mmCIF file of C-alpha atoms in Angstrom:
data_model
loop_
_atom_site.group_PDB
_atom_site.id
_atom_site.type_symbol
_atom_site.label_atom_id
_atom_site.label_comp_id
_atom_site.label_asym_id
_atom_site.label_seq_id
_atom_site.Cartn_x
_atom_site.Cartn_y
_atom_site.Cartn_z
ATOM 1 C CA MET Q 192 -19.887 -19.514 -11.024
ATOM 2 C CA ASN Q 193 -23.244 -21.330 -11.031
ATOM 3 C CA TRP Q 194 -21.519 -24.701 -11.145
ATOM 4 C CA ARG Q 195 -21.415 -24.899 -7.359
ATOM 5 C CA ILE Q 196 -25.096 -23.994 -6.723
ATOM 6 C CA GLY Q 197 -26.711 -26.597 -4.602
ATOM 7 C CA TRP Q 198 -23.531 -27.591 -2.678
ATOM 8 C CA VAL Q 199 -24.591 -25.893 0.599
ATOM 9 C CA PRO Q 200 -27.960 -26.930 2.026
ATOM 10 C CA PHE Q 201 -30.379 -24.162 2.647
ATOM 11 C CA SER Q 202 -30.597 -25.076 6.422
ATOM 12 C CA ALA Q 203 -26.814 -24.683 6.659
ATOM 13 C CA LEU Q 204 -26.986 -21.289 5.087
ATOM 14 C CA LEU Q 205 -29.585 -20.162 7.682
ATOM 15 C CA VAL Q 206 -27.466 -21.408 10.580
ATOM 16 C CA ALA Q 207 -24.457 -19.639 9.191
ATOM 17 C CA GLN Q 208 -26.421 -16.392 8.764
ATOM 18 C CA ALA Q 209 -27.762 -16.685 12.320
ATOM 19 C CA ALA Q 210 -24.206 -17.046 13.707
ATOM 20 C CA GLN Q 211 -22.896 -14.040 11.837
ATOM 21 C CA ALA Q 212 -21.168 -11.612 14.187
ATOM 22 C CA GLN Q 213 -20.454 -8.947 11.559
ATOM 23 C CA SER Q 214 -21.216 -9.322 7.873
ATOM 24 C CA VAL Q 215 -19.117 -7.329 5.609
ATOM 25 C CA GLY Q 216 -18.952 -7.223 1.750
ATOM 26 C CA TYR Q 217 -15.910 -6.748 -0.483
ATOM 27 C CA GLU Q 218 -16.673 -3.065 -1.293
ATOM 28 C CA GLU Q 219 -17.440 -2.389 2.336
ATOM 29 C CA THR Q 220 -14.010 -3.831 3.265
ATOM 30 C CA LEU Q 221 -12.269 -1.532 0.764
ATOM 31 C CA ALA Q 222 -14.185 1.458 2.048
ATOM 32 C CA ALA Q 223 -13.346 0.593 5.606
ATOM 33 C CA ALA Q 224 -9.690 0.184 4.696
ATOM 34 C CA ARG Q 225 -9.595 3.638 3.292
ATOM 35 C CA ALA Q 226 -10.976 5.171 6.532
ATOM 36 C CA GLU Q 227 -9.605 5.433 10.078
ATOM 37 C CA GLN Q 228 -6.362 3.562 9.365
ATOM 38 C CA PRO Q 229 -3.429 4.630 11.536
ATOM 39 C CA MET Q 230 -0.916 4.372 8.678
ATOM 40 C CA LEU Q 231 -3.079 6.593 6.442
ATOM 41 C CA GLU Q 232 -3.629 9.051 9.264
ATOM 42 C CA ALA Q 233 0.059 9.295 9.797
ATOM 43 C CA GLY Q 234 0.596 9.932 6.069
ATOM 44 C CA ALA Q 235 -2.070 12.643 6.133
ATOM 45 C CA LEU Q 236 -0.355 14.305 9.100
ATOM 46 C CA ARG Q 237 2.953 14.216 7.252
ATOM 47 C CA ILE Q 238 1.378 15.979 4.335
ATOM 48 C CA GLN Q 239 -0.064 18.651 6.618
ATOM 49 C CA ALA Q 240 3.363 19.084 8.262
ATOM 50 C CA ARG Q 241 5.020 19.554 4.822
ATOM 51 C CA ARG Q 242 2.341 22.106 3.849
ATOM 52 C CA ASP Q 243 2.798 24.043 7.070
ATOM 53 C CA ALA Q 244 6.565 24.107 6.492
ATOM 54 C CA ALA Q 245 6.070 25.264 2.871
ATOM 55 C CA ASP Q 246 4.112 28.314 3.955
ATOM 56 C CA ALA Q 247 7.343 29.711 5.532
ATOM 57 C CA ALA Q 248 9.802 28.335 2.930
ATOM 58 C CA ASP Q 249 10.292 31.635 0.993
ATOM 59 C CA GLU Q 250 10.025 34.040 3.960
ATOM 60 C CA LEU Q 251 12.969 36.287 4.878
ATOM 61 C CA PRO Q 252 15.173 35.167 7.752
ATOM 62 C CA ASP Q 253 14.449 36.613 11.214
ATOM 63 C CA PRO Q 254 16.044 40.050 11.750
ATOM 64 C CA ARG Q 255 18.955 40.274 14.145
ATOM 65 C CA VAL Q 256 19.247 42.864 16.930
ATOM 66 C CA ARG Q 257 22.539 43.892 18.448
ATOM 67 C CA ALA Q 258 23.094 46.224 21.311
ATOM 68 C CA GLY Q 259 26.247 47.432 23.080
ATOM 69 C CA VAL Q 260 28.701 50.205 23.759
ATOM 70 C CA MET Q 261 30.865 51.533 20.950
ATOM 71 C CA ASN Q 262 34.185 53.363 21.285
ATOM 72 C CA LEU Q 263 34.248 53.378 25.095
ATOM 73 C CA PRO Q 264 37.617 54.800 26.352
ATOM 74 C CA VAL Q 265 39.404 52.482 28.792
ATOM 75 C CA THR Q 266 42.410 54.704 29.621
ATOM 76 C CA GLY Q 267 43.011 58.330 30.300
ATOM 77 C CA PRO Q 268 40.797 60.884 32.125
ATOM 78 C CA ALA Q 269 37.661 59.772 30.292
ATOM 79 C CA ALA Q 270 38.160 56.049 31.024
ATOM 80 C CA PHE Q 271 34.859 54.113 31.279
ATOM 81 C CA ASN Q 272 32.822 57.264 30.928
ATOM 82 C CA PRO Q 273 30.409 56.744 28.062
ATOM 83 C CA TYR Q 274 29.539 60.493 27.852
ATOM 84 C CA ALA Q 275 32.957 62.016 27.906
ATOM 85 C CA GLN Q 276 34.084 61.694 24.288
ATOM 86 C CA LEU Q 277 32.383 62.278 20.939
ATOM 87 C CA PRO Q 278 32.676 58.753 19.439
ATOM 88 C CA THR Q 279 31.458 56.871 22.465
ATOM 89 C CA GLN Q 280 27.820 55.765 22.174
ATOM 90 C CA LEU Q 281 25.280 53.277 23.388
ATOM 91 C CA ALA Q 282 24.251 51.499 20.081
ATOM 92 C CA VAL Q 283 21.309 49.415 19.078
ATOM 93 C CA ASP Q 284 21.507 47.761 15.654
ATOM 94 C CA ILE Q 285 18.812 45.946 13.652
ATOM 95 C CA GLU Q 286 20.064 43.815 10.687
ATOM 96 C CA GLN Q 287 17.965 42.137 8.053
ATOM 97 C CA GLU Q 288 19.387 39.521 5.567
ATOM 98 C CA ILE Q 289 17.667 39.449 2.214
ATOM 99 C CA PRO Q 290 18.413 36.268 0.231
ATOM 100 C CA ASN Q 291 18.255 36.602 -3.550
ATOM 101 C CA LEU Q 292 14.947 35.928 -5.230
ATOM 102 C CA ALA Q 293 16.200 32.750 -6.977
ATOM 103 C CA ARG Q 294 17.267 31.224 -3.649
ATOM 104 C CA ARG Q 295 13.797 31.926 -2.114
ATOM 105 C CA ARG Q 296 11.949 30.507 -5.046
ATOM 106 C CA ALA Q 297 14.170 27.414 -5.067
ATOM 107 C CA ARG Q 298 13.440 26.913 -1.353
ATOM 108 C CA TYR Q 299 9.752 27.176 -2.014
ATOM 109 C CA GLY Q 300 10.013 24.681 -4.818
ATOM 110 C CA LEU Q 301 11.907 22.269 -2.634
ATOM 111 C CA ALA Q 302 9.264 22.618 0.082
ATOM 112 C CA GLY Q 303 6.584 21.930 -2.555
ATOM 113 C CA SER Q 304 8.382 18.826 -3.722
ATOM 114 C CA GLU Q 305 8.403 17.431 -0.241
ATOM 115 C CA ILE Q 306 4.604 17.855 -0.179
ATOM 116 C CA GLY Q 307 4.443 15.897 -3.464
ATOM 117 C CA ILE Q 308 6.628 13.106 -1.978
ATOM 118 C CA ALA Q 309 4.479 12.832 1.155
ATOM 119 C CA GLU Q 310 1.286 12.665 -1.017
ATOM 120 C CA ALA Q 311 2.765 9.986 -3.226
ATOM 121 C CA ARG Q 312 3.872 7.956 -0.197
ATOM 122 C CA LEU Q 313 0.334 8.173 1.155
ATOM 123 C CA GLY Q 314 -0.962 6.861 -2.114
ATOM 124 C CA LEU Q 315 1.448 3.959 -1.905
ATOM 125 C CA SER Q 316 0.355 3.186 1.612
ATOM 126 C CA GLU Q 317 -3.305 3.322 0.672
ATOM 127 C CA ARG Q 318 -2.697 0.990 -2.314
ATOM 128 C CA SER Q 319 -0.911 -1.483 -0.121
ATOM 129 C CA ILE Q 320 -3.643 -1.417 2.511
ATOM 130 C CA LEU Q 321 -6.411 -1.888 -0.059
ATOM 131 C CA ALA Q 322 -4.616 -4.851 -1.624
ATOM 132 C CA GLU Q 323 -3.966 -6.529 1.721
ATOM 133 C CA ALA Q 324 -7.577 -5.873 2.910
ATOM 134 C CA GLY Q 325 -9.045 -7.112 -0.393
ATOM 135 C CA THR Q 326 -6.947 -10.265 -0.343
ATOM 136 C CA ALA Q 327 -7.868 -10.972 3.289
ATOM 137 C CA TRP Q 328 -11.631 -10.636 2.444
ATOM 138 C CA ILE Q 329 -11.300 -12.919 -0.571
ATOM 139 C CA GLY Q 330 -9.381 -15.478 1.555
ATOM 140 C CA LEU Q 331 -12.070 -15.357 4.229
ATOM 141 C CA TYR Q 332 -14.899 -15.604 1.701
ATOM 142 C CA TYR Q 333 -13.510 -18.670 -0.041
ATOM 143 C CA ALA Q 334 -12.546 -20.297 3.280
ATOM 144 C CA GLN Q 335 -16.123 -20.024 4.271
ATOM 145 C CA GLN Q 336 -17.288 -21.557 0.939
ATOM 146 C CA ARG Q 337 -14.823 -24.474 1.187
ATOM 147 C CA LEU Q 338 -15.658 -25.076 4.833
ATOM 148 C CA ALA Q 339 -19.370 -25.368 4.121
ATOM 149 C CA LEU Q 340 -18.707 -27.598 1.131
ATOM 150 C CA ALA Q 341 -16.299 -29.890 3.101
ATOM 151 C CA ARG Q 342 -18.677 -30.285 6.063
ATOM 152 C CA ASP Q 343 -21.552 -31.122 3.698
ATOM 153 C CA SER Q 344 -19.444 -33.632 1.859
ATOM 154 C CA LEU Q 345 -18.331 -35.207 5.175
ATOM 155 C CA ASP Q 346 -21.893 -35.595 6.242
ATOM 156 C CA SER Q 347 -22.824 -37.282 2.960
ATOM 157 C CA LEU Q 348 -19.946 -39.723 3.229
ATOM 158 C CA ARG Q 349 -20.872 -40.550 6.811
ATOM 159 C CA ASP Q 350 -24.230 -41.758 5.606
ATOM 160 C CA PHE Q 351 -22.413 -44.672 3.978
ATOM 161 C CA VAL Q 352 -20.780 -45.842 7.177
ATOM 162 C CA PRO Q 353 -23.910 -47.784 8.444
ATOM 163 C CA VAL Q 354 -24.256 -49.302 4.964
ATOM 164 C CA ALA Q 355 -20.683 -50.477 5.082
ATOM 165 C CA VAL Q 356 -21.041 -51.913 8.552
ATOM 166 C CA SER Q 357 -24.223 -53.844 7.449
ATOM 167 C CA ALA Q 358 -22.447 -55.119 4.329
ATOM 168 C CA VAL Q 359 -19.512 -56.365 6.406
ATOM 169 C CA ALA Q 360 -21.807 -57.983 8.942
ATOM 170 C CA SER Q 361 -23.816 -59.757 6.193
ATOM 171 C CA GLY Q 362 -20.647 -60.919 4.481
ATOM 172 C CA SER Q 363 -21.240 -59.086 1.157
ATOM 173 C CA ALA Q 364 -18.245 -56.784 1.818
ATOM 174 C CA ARG Q 365 -14.807 -57.397 3.100
ATOM 175 C CA PRO Q 366 -13.786 -55.980 6.503
ATOM 176 C CA ALA Q 367 -10.971 -54.039 4.959
ATOM 177 C CA GLU Q 368 -13.576 -52.030 2.984
ATOM 178 C CA SER Q 369 -14.640 -50.332 6.195
ATOM 179 C CA LEU Q 370 -11.082 -49.228 6.761
ATOM 180 C CA ALA Q 371 -10.985 -47.757 3.360
ATOM 181 C CA ILE Q 372 -14.087 -45.809 3.994
ATOM 182 C CA ARG Q 373 -12.625 -44.404 7.220
ATOM 183 C CA ARG Q 374 -9.492 -43.381 5.304
ATOM 184 C CA GLU Q 375 -11.641 -41.385 2.882
ATOM 185 C CA LEU Q 376 -13.428 -39.672 5.831
ATOM 186 C CA LEU Q 377 -10.086 -38.810 7.367
ATOM 187 C CA GLU Q 378 -8.998 -36.998 4.168
ATOM 188 C CA ILE Q 379 -12.125 -34.810 4.294
ATOM 189 C CA GLU Q 380 -11.558 -34.116 8.002
ATOM 190 C CA ASP Q 381 -7.964 -33.156 7.332
ATOM 191 C CA ALA Q 382 -9.236 -30.801 4.624
ATOM 192 C CA ILE Q 383 -11.656 -29.258 7.126
ATOM 193 C CA THR Q 384 -8.814 -28.690 9.586
ATOM 194 C CA ARG Q 385 -6.692 -26.935 6.972
ATOM 195 C CA ILE Q 386 -9.687 -24.817 5.868
ATOM 196 C CA GLU Q 387 -10.501 -23.762 9.368
ATOM 197 C CA ALA Q 388 -6.856 -22.625 9.867
ATOM 198 C CA ALA Q 389 -7.012 -20.699 6.575
ATOM 199 C CA ARG Q 390 -10.283 -19.026 7.726
ATOM 200 C CA ALA Q 391 -8.875 -18.047 11.074
ATOM 201 C CA ALA Q 392 -5.782 -16.550 9.403
ATOM 202 C CA ALA Q 393 -7.902 -14.616 6.853
ATOM 203 C CA ARG Q 394 -10.115 -13.342 9.619
ATOM 204 C CA ALA Q 395 -7.173 -12.181 11.622
ATOM 205 C CA ARG Q 396 -5.746 -10.253 8.639
ATOM 206 C CA LEU Q 397 -9.125 -8.706 7.923
ATOM 207 C CA GLN Q 398 -9.518 -7.513 11.566
ATOM 208 C CA ARG Q 399 -6.693 -5.176 11.038
ATOM 209 C CA TYR Q 400 -8.657 -3.107 8.653
ATOM 210 C CA ILE Q 401 -12.282 -3.324 9.852
ATOM 211 C CA ALA Q 402 -13.889 -3.126 13.198
ATOM 212 C CA GLY Q 403 -15.353 -6.220 14.837
ATOM 213 C CA SER Q 404 -14.034 -9.341 16.427
ATOM 214 C CA GLU Q 405 -15.687 -11.985 14.147
ATOM 215 C CA PRO Q 406 -16.026 -10.620 10.598
ATOM 216 C CA VAL Q 407 -17.922 -12.770 8.100
ATOM 217 C CA ALA Q 408 -17.524 -12.282 4.383
ATOM 218 C CA ALA Q 409 -20.967 -11.571 2.879
ATOM 219 C CA GLY Q 410 -22.199 -10.989 -0.588
ATOM 220 C CA GLY Q 411 -20.517 -12.121 -3.777
ATOM 221 C CA ALA Q 412 -16.804 -12.308 -4.697
ATOM 222 C CA PRO Q 413 -15.306 -9.589 -6.914
ATOM 223 C CA GLN Q 414 -15.011 -10.172 -10.644
ATOM 224 C CA VAL Q 415 -12.518 -12.699 -11.857
ATOM 225 C CA THR Q 416 -11.965 -10.835 -15.160
ATOM 226 C CA VAL Q 417 -9.913 -7.754 -15.881
ATOM 227 C CA ASP Q 418 -9.204 -5.577 -18.940
ATOM 228 C CA PRO Q 419 -5.504 -5.968 -19.633
ATOM 229 C CA GLU Q 420 -5.387 -3.059 -22.122
ATOM 230 C CA GLU Q 421 -7.059 -0.663 -19.804
ATOM 231 C CA LEU Q 422 -4.734 -1.614 -16.941
ATOM 232 C CA ARG Q 423 -1.689 -1.331 -19.214
ATOM 233 C CA PHE Q 424 -2.820 2.113 -20.315
ATOM 234 C CA ALA Q 425 -3.048 3.275 -16.635
ATOM 235 C CA LEU Q 426 0.541 2.225 -15.817
ATOM 236 C CA GLU Q 427 1.784 5.862 -16.258
ATOM 237 C CA ALA Q 428 -0.473 6.918 -13.385
ATOM 238 C CA ASN Q 429 0.893 4.350 -11.021
ATOM 239 C CA PRO Q 430 1.607 5.655 -7.477
ATOM 240 C CA GLU Q 431 5.138 4.389 -7.637
ATOM 241 C CA LEU Q 432 5.729 6.632 -10.658
ATOM 242 C CA ARG Q 433 4.099 9.561 -8.917
ATOM 243 C CA LEU Q 434 6.602 9.069 -6.159
ATOM 244 C CA SER Q 435 9.415 8.988 -8.655
ATOM 245 C CA ASP Q 436 8.137 12.187 -10.262
ATOM 246 C CA ALA Q 437 8.012 13.871 -6.912
ATOM 247 C CA GLU Q 438 11.536 12.760 -6.048
ATOM 248 C CA GLN Q 439 12.729 14.010 -9.434
ATOM 249 C CA ARG Q 440 11.106 17.426 -8.766
ATOM 250 C CA ARG Q 441 12.832 17.582 -5.333
ATOM 251 C CA ALA Q 442 16.188 16.820 -6.960
ATOM 252 C CA GLU Q 443 15.648 19.552 -9.607
ATOM 253 C CA ALA Q 444 14.615 22.016 -6.858
ATOM 254 C CA ALA Q 445 17.806 21.152 -4.977
ATOM 255 C CA ALA Q 446 19.791 21.925 -8.158
ATOM 256 C CA ASP Q 447 17.989 25.246 -8.511
ATOM 257 C CA LEU Q 448 18.883 26.073 -4.925
ATOM 258 C CA ALA Q 449 22.526 25.178 -5.576
ATOM 259 C CA ARG Q 450 22.610 27.402 -8.652
ATOM 260 C CA ALA Q 451 21.079 30.278 -6.699
ATOM 261 C CA GLU Q 452 24.132 30.266 -4.500
ATOM 262 C CA LYS Q 453 26.040 31.958 -7.348
ATOM 263 C CA ARG Q 454 23.809 34.955 -7.062
ATOM 264 C CA PRO Q 455 24.582 37.622 -4.453
ATOM 265 C CA ASP Q 456 22.493 37.946 -1.256
ATOM 266 C CA PHE Q 457 21.793 41.308 0.302
ATOM 267 C CA GLY Q 458 21.430 42.777 3.735
ATOM 268 C CA VAL Q 459 20.508 46.051 5.465
ATOM 269 C CA SER Q 460 21.189 47.297 8.912
ATOM 270 C CA VAL Q 461 20.062 50.393 10.858
ATOM 271 C CA THR Q 462 22.034 51.494 13.982
ATOM 272 C CA TYR Q 463 20.976 54.029 16.552
ATOM 273 C CA GLY Q 464 23.705 55.453 18.755
ATOM 274 C CA HIS Q 465 22.909 57.339 21.985
ATOM 275 C CA ARG Q 466 25.669 59.829 23.019
ATOM 276 C CA ASN Q 467 26.227 62.763 25.303
ATOM 277 C CA PRO Q 468 23.399 65.262 24.683
ATOM 278 C CA ASP Q 469 26.154 67.829 23.905
ATOM 279 C CA PHE Q 470 27.228 65.663 20.953
ATOM 280 C CA GLY Q 471 23.755 64.421 19.878
ATOM 281 C CA SER Q 472 22.508 60.962 19.029
ATOM 282 C CA VAL Q 473 23.322 59.371 15.624
ATOM 283 C CA VAL Q 474 21.760 56.981 13.191
ATOM 284 C CA SER Q 475 23.680 54.768 10.722
ATOM 285 C CA VAL Q 476 22.156 52.913 7.737
ATOM 286 C CA MET Q 477 24.286 50.255 5.988
ATOM 287 C CA GLY Q 478 23.800 47.891 3.162
ATOM 288 C CA SER Q 479 25.662 44.650 2.404
ATOM 289 C CA VAL Q 480 26.037 42.190 -0.408
ATOM 290 C CA THR Q 481 27.683 38.781 -0.608
ATOM 291 C CA LEU Q 482 30.479 38.262 -3.105
ATOM 292 C CA PRO Q 483 30.184 34.754 -4.716
ATOM 293 C CA ILE Q 484 33.915 34.552 -5.740
ATOM 294 C CA PHE Q 485 36.005 31.383 -6.105
ATOM 295 C CA THR Q 486 32.966 29.621 -7.487
ATOM 296 C CA ASP Q 487 35.070 26.844 -8.939
ATOM 297 C CA ARG Q 488 35.917 25.798 -5.415
ATOM 298 C CA ARG Q 489 32.650 26.593 -3.680
ATOM 299 C CA GLN Q 490 29.403 26.881 -5.611
ATOM 300 C CA ASN Q 491 30.257 24.931 -8.773
ATOM 301 C CA PRO Q 492 31.024 21.596 -7.084
ATOM 302 C CA ARG Q 493 27.743 21.742 -5.189
ATOM 303 C CA ILE Q 494 25.838 22.629 -8.404
ATOM 304 C CA ALA Q 495 27.465 19.678 -10.201
ATOM 305 C CA ALA Q 496 26.518 17.339 -7.360
ATOM 306 C CA ALA Q 497 22.946 18.571 -7.316
ATOM 307 C CA GLU Q 498 22.572 18.231 -11.081
ATOM 308 C CA ALA Q 499 24.034 14.724 -10.935
ATOM 309 C CA ASP Q 500 21.349 13.870 -8.308
ATOM 310 C CA ALA Q 501 18.630 15.279 -10.546
ATOM 311 C CA ALA Q 502 19.945 13.152 -13.485
ATOM 312 C CA ALA Q 503 20.038 10.157 -11.221
ATOM 313 C CA ALA Q 504 16.405 10.754 -10.151
ATOM 314 C CA SER Q 505 15.409 10.914 -13.811
ATOM 315 C CA ALA Q 506 17.197 7.699 -14.573
ATOM 316 C CA GLU Q 507 15.605 5.959 -11.536
ATOM 317 C CA ARG Q 508 12.162 7.110 -12.837
ATOM 318 C CA VAL Q 509 12.871 5.361 -16.145
ATOM 319 C CA ASP Q 510 14.055 2.188 -14.377
ATOM 320 C CA ARG Q 511 10.971 2.192 -12.088
ATOM 321 C CA LEU Q 512 8.679 2.413 -15.023
ATOM 322 C CA ARG Q 513 10.373 -0.569 -16.669
ATOM 323 C CA ALA Q 514 10.153 -2.508 -13.360
ATOM 324 C CA ILE Q 515 6.401 -1.670 -13.070
ATOM 325 C CA ARG Q 516 5.756 -2.799 -16.632
ATOM 326 C CA ALA Q 517 7.675 -6.056 -16.072
ATOM 327 C CA ARG Q 518 5.901 -6.685 -12.778
ATOM 328 C CA PHE Q 519 2.527 -5.956 -14.415
ATOM 329 C CA GLU Q 520 3.129 -8.426 -17.256
ATOM 330 C CA THR Q 521 4.310 -10.983 -14.676
ATOM 331 C CA ASP Q 522 1.075 -10.480 -12.578
ATOM 332 C CA LEU Q 523 -1.001 -10.525 -15.697
ATOM 333 C CA ALA Q 524 0.482 -13.868 -16.823
ATOM 334 C CA ALA Q 525 -0.108 -15.341 -13.317
ATOM 335 C CA TRP Q 526 -3.721 -14.205 -13.442
ATOM 336 C CA ARG Q 527 -4.207 -15.743 -16.913
ATOM 337 C CA SER Q 528 -2.633 -19.029 -15.673
ATOM 338 C CA ALA Q 529 -4.800 -19.151 -12.556
ATOM 339 C CA LEU Q 530 -7.960 -18.298 -14.582
ATOM 340 C CA GLN Q 531 -7.246 -20.982 -17.135
ATOM 341 C CA GLN Q 532 -6.555 -23.639 -14.546
ATOM 342 C CA TRP Q 533 -9.757 -22.820 -12.646
ATOM 343 C CA GLU Q 534 -11.801 -22.901 -15.904
ATOM 344 C CA ARG Q 535 -10.247 -26.178 -17.085
ATOM 345 C CA ALA Q 536 -10.976 -27.822 -13.700
ATOM 346 C CA ARG Q 537 -14.488 -26.447 -13.588
ATOM 347 C CA ASP Q 538 -15.448 -27.230 -17.185
ATOM 348 C CA GLN Q 539 -13.525 -30.485 -17.778
ATOM 349 C CA LEU Q 540 -12.390 -32.145 -14.612
ATOM 350 C CA LEU Q 541 -15.529 -31.594 -12.566
ATOM 351 C CA PRO Q 542 -17.912 -33.176 -15.094
ATOM 352 C CA LEU Q 543 -15.683 -36.223 -15.355
ATOM 353 C CA ALA Q 544 -15.600 -36.616 -11.514
ATOM 354 C CA ARG Q 545 -19.385 -36.209 -11.309
ATOM 355 C CA ASP Q 546 -19.956 -38.780 -14.102
ATOM 356 C CA ARG Q 547 -17.607 -41.192 -12.262
ATOM 357 C CA ALA Q 548 -19.535 -40.829 -9.022
ATOM 358 C CA GLN Q 549 -22.865 -41.368 -10.765
ATOM 359 C CA LEU Q 550 -21.568 -44.381 -12.649
ATOM 360 C CA GLU Q 551 -20.044 -45.982 -9.557
ATOM 361 C CA THR Q 552 -23.307 -45.455 -7.653
ATOM 362 C CA ALA Q 553 -25.296 -47.002 -10.544
ATOM 363 C CA SER Q 554 -22.892 -49.911 -10.715
ATOM 364 C CA PHE Q 555 -23.177 -50.474 -6.971
ATOM 365 C CA ALA Q 556 -26.896 -50.409 -7.160
ATOM 366 C CA ALA Q 557 -26.731 -52.994 -9.918
ATOM 367 C CA GLY Q 558 -24.349 -55.211 -7.936
ATOM 368 C CA ARG Q 559 -21.390 -54.692 -10.215
ATOM 369 C CA ALA Q 560 -19.269 -52.480 -7.973
ATOM 370 C CA ASP Q 561 -18.256 -52.473 -4.307
ATOM 371 C CA LEU Q 562 -19.272 -49.825 -1.837
ATOM 372 C CA VAL Q 563 -15.642 -48.760 -1.420
ATOM 373 C CA ASP Q 564 -15.581 -47.719 -5.093
ATOM 374 C CA VAL Q 565 -18.634 -45.495 -4.568
ATOM 375 C CA ILE Q 566 -17.065 -43.960 -1.483
ATOM 376 C CA ALA Q 567 -13.747 -43.310 -3.289
ATOM 377 C CA ALA Q 568 -15.484 -41.727 -6.249
ATOM 378 C CA LYS Q 569 -17.540 -39.423 -4.036
ATOM 379 C CA SER Q 570 -14.587 -38.556 -1.901
ATOM 380 C CA ALA Q 571 -12.522 -37.724 -4.960
ATOM 381 C CA LEU Q 572 -15.431 -35.555 -6.221
ATOM 382 C CA ALA Q 573 -15.537 -33.612 -2.940
ATOM 383 C CA LEU Q 574 -11.785 -33.037 -2.924
ATOM 384 C CA LEU Q 575 -11.876 -31.953 -6.430
ATOM 385 C CA GLU Q 576 -14.659 -29.491 -5.654
ATOM 386 C CA LEU Q 577 -12.526 -28.054 -2.879
ATOM 387 C CA GLU Q 578 -9.621 -27.809 -5.236
ATOM 388 C CA ILE Q 579 -11.724 -25.961 -7.763
ATOM 389 C CA LEU Q 580 -12.750 -23.444 -5.119
ATOM 390 C CA GLU Q 581 -9.072 -22.977 -4.262
ATOM 391 C CA ARG Q 582 -8.275 -22.387 -8.010
ATOM 392 C CA GLU Q 583 -11.162 -19.893 -8.228
ATOM 393 C CA GLN Q 584 -9.779 -18.115 -5.174
ATOM 394 C CA LEU Q 585 -6.347 -17.794 -6.776
ATOM 395 C CA ALA Q 586 -7.892 -16.394 -9.940
ATOM 396 C CA VAL Q 587 -10.058 -13.841 -8.160
ATOM 397 C CA GLU Q 588 -7.177 -12.763 -5.876
ATOM 398 C CA ALA Q 589 -5.014 -12.248 -8.936
ATOM 399 C CA ALA Q 590 -7.687 -10.220 -10.688
ATOM 400 C CA ALA Q 591 -8.366 -8.102 -7.579
ATOM 401 C CA ALA Q 592 -4.624 -7.470 -7.081
ATOM 402 C CA LEU Q 593 -4.287 -6.313 -10.667
ATOM 403 C CA ARG Q 594 -7.210 -3.850 -10.258
ATOM 404 C CA LEU Q 595 -6.134 -2.571 -6.873
ATOM 405 C CA THR Q 596 -2.484 -2.255 -7.981
ATOM 406 C CA TYR Q 597 -2.773 -0.982 -11.517
ATOM 407 C CA GLY Q 598 -6.321 -0.167 -12.331
ATOM 408 C CA GLU Q 599 -9.625 1.259 -11.425
ATOM 409 C CA ASP Q 600 -9.738 0.132 -7.799
ATOM 410 C CA ARG Q 601 -6.495 1.881 -7.173
ATOM 411 C CA PRO Q 602 -6.720 4.886 -4.706
#
């Protein structure tokens, strides 16, 4: 990137540094984007909520207490007298349901899969935030570079205005040439206006992720190169696939829970009955078991539905992997195209434009070219330099997006 050294005067750099409200580098931006983001905090809270719920997933249900009067006579001489007859008693009953072990394990597995889904979604959110923050910083960085270049180019072109006025006054240049010079200046001014809008937009996007009202991109831009093979190898660890894996585990746990319904559940109850002291108090202990009969109409349809959902989750995982690979190859092709266009403009178009400006200047000094030709050549050179910066920005953004989405910069 040494081709643009010397574009920005040292005095302009000093002024820019003095006006910095908050300088932030690319890596600092990514670090800030990982910390104290409301979306990431919400994701972390959801994970904690799923973990808290998982702690109680395989616990026994709450016991049930029942109390009342049993066998109370309502007619005859002993009517409504709880102590007159032998069977009458004031009873307190405690019941405990005991689901089968397979059901409890399936519930715990289902709760664990919910934790995995929450973690995978947090990874997706972090990846999205990093990509957006990184792109915003790169946009701000190159907007600053283009703005400094455009202003410097405009100042250089304005130096020719007095020369053009003198040439018209002396009759060595046509009056229309001064209008042509003004048109070239207006093109640079329009470019400055567009760049200022791009800088403001990039700054606004960046302020979402870092503190400060006037962030200034400092330091160097991230690398424009990537390692396609390394990125391709890391596709299996993509956060989207981790989410698919977690969803598949949840579907499989739901199928296990459905199959557990075919196993009997148990229960136990203890009843204490208080009677007339002449008869004595009593204690009853009872056990219970569910009878999973008519499974073809009850459990089996639910099992089939859960297994179909698990198979669907597996198929969706395969499809998502294919989509990720296709998107990666598309993004990789876009990066290669942007890189080649930038290198071609930098290595081939820029030298031609510089040679043209130098030749037109030499011809004007020798009296063989008009001033308007010199202005046009220098204006074209300035606009090309701005375009090269734009092409470099596209290549750097594409490379950063590849790394953040698929590679080593991924959370």
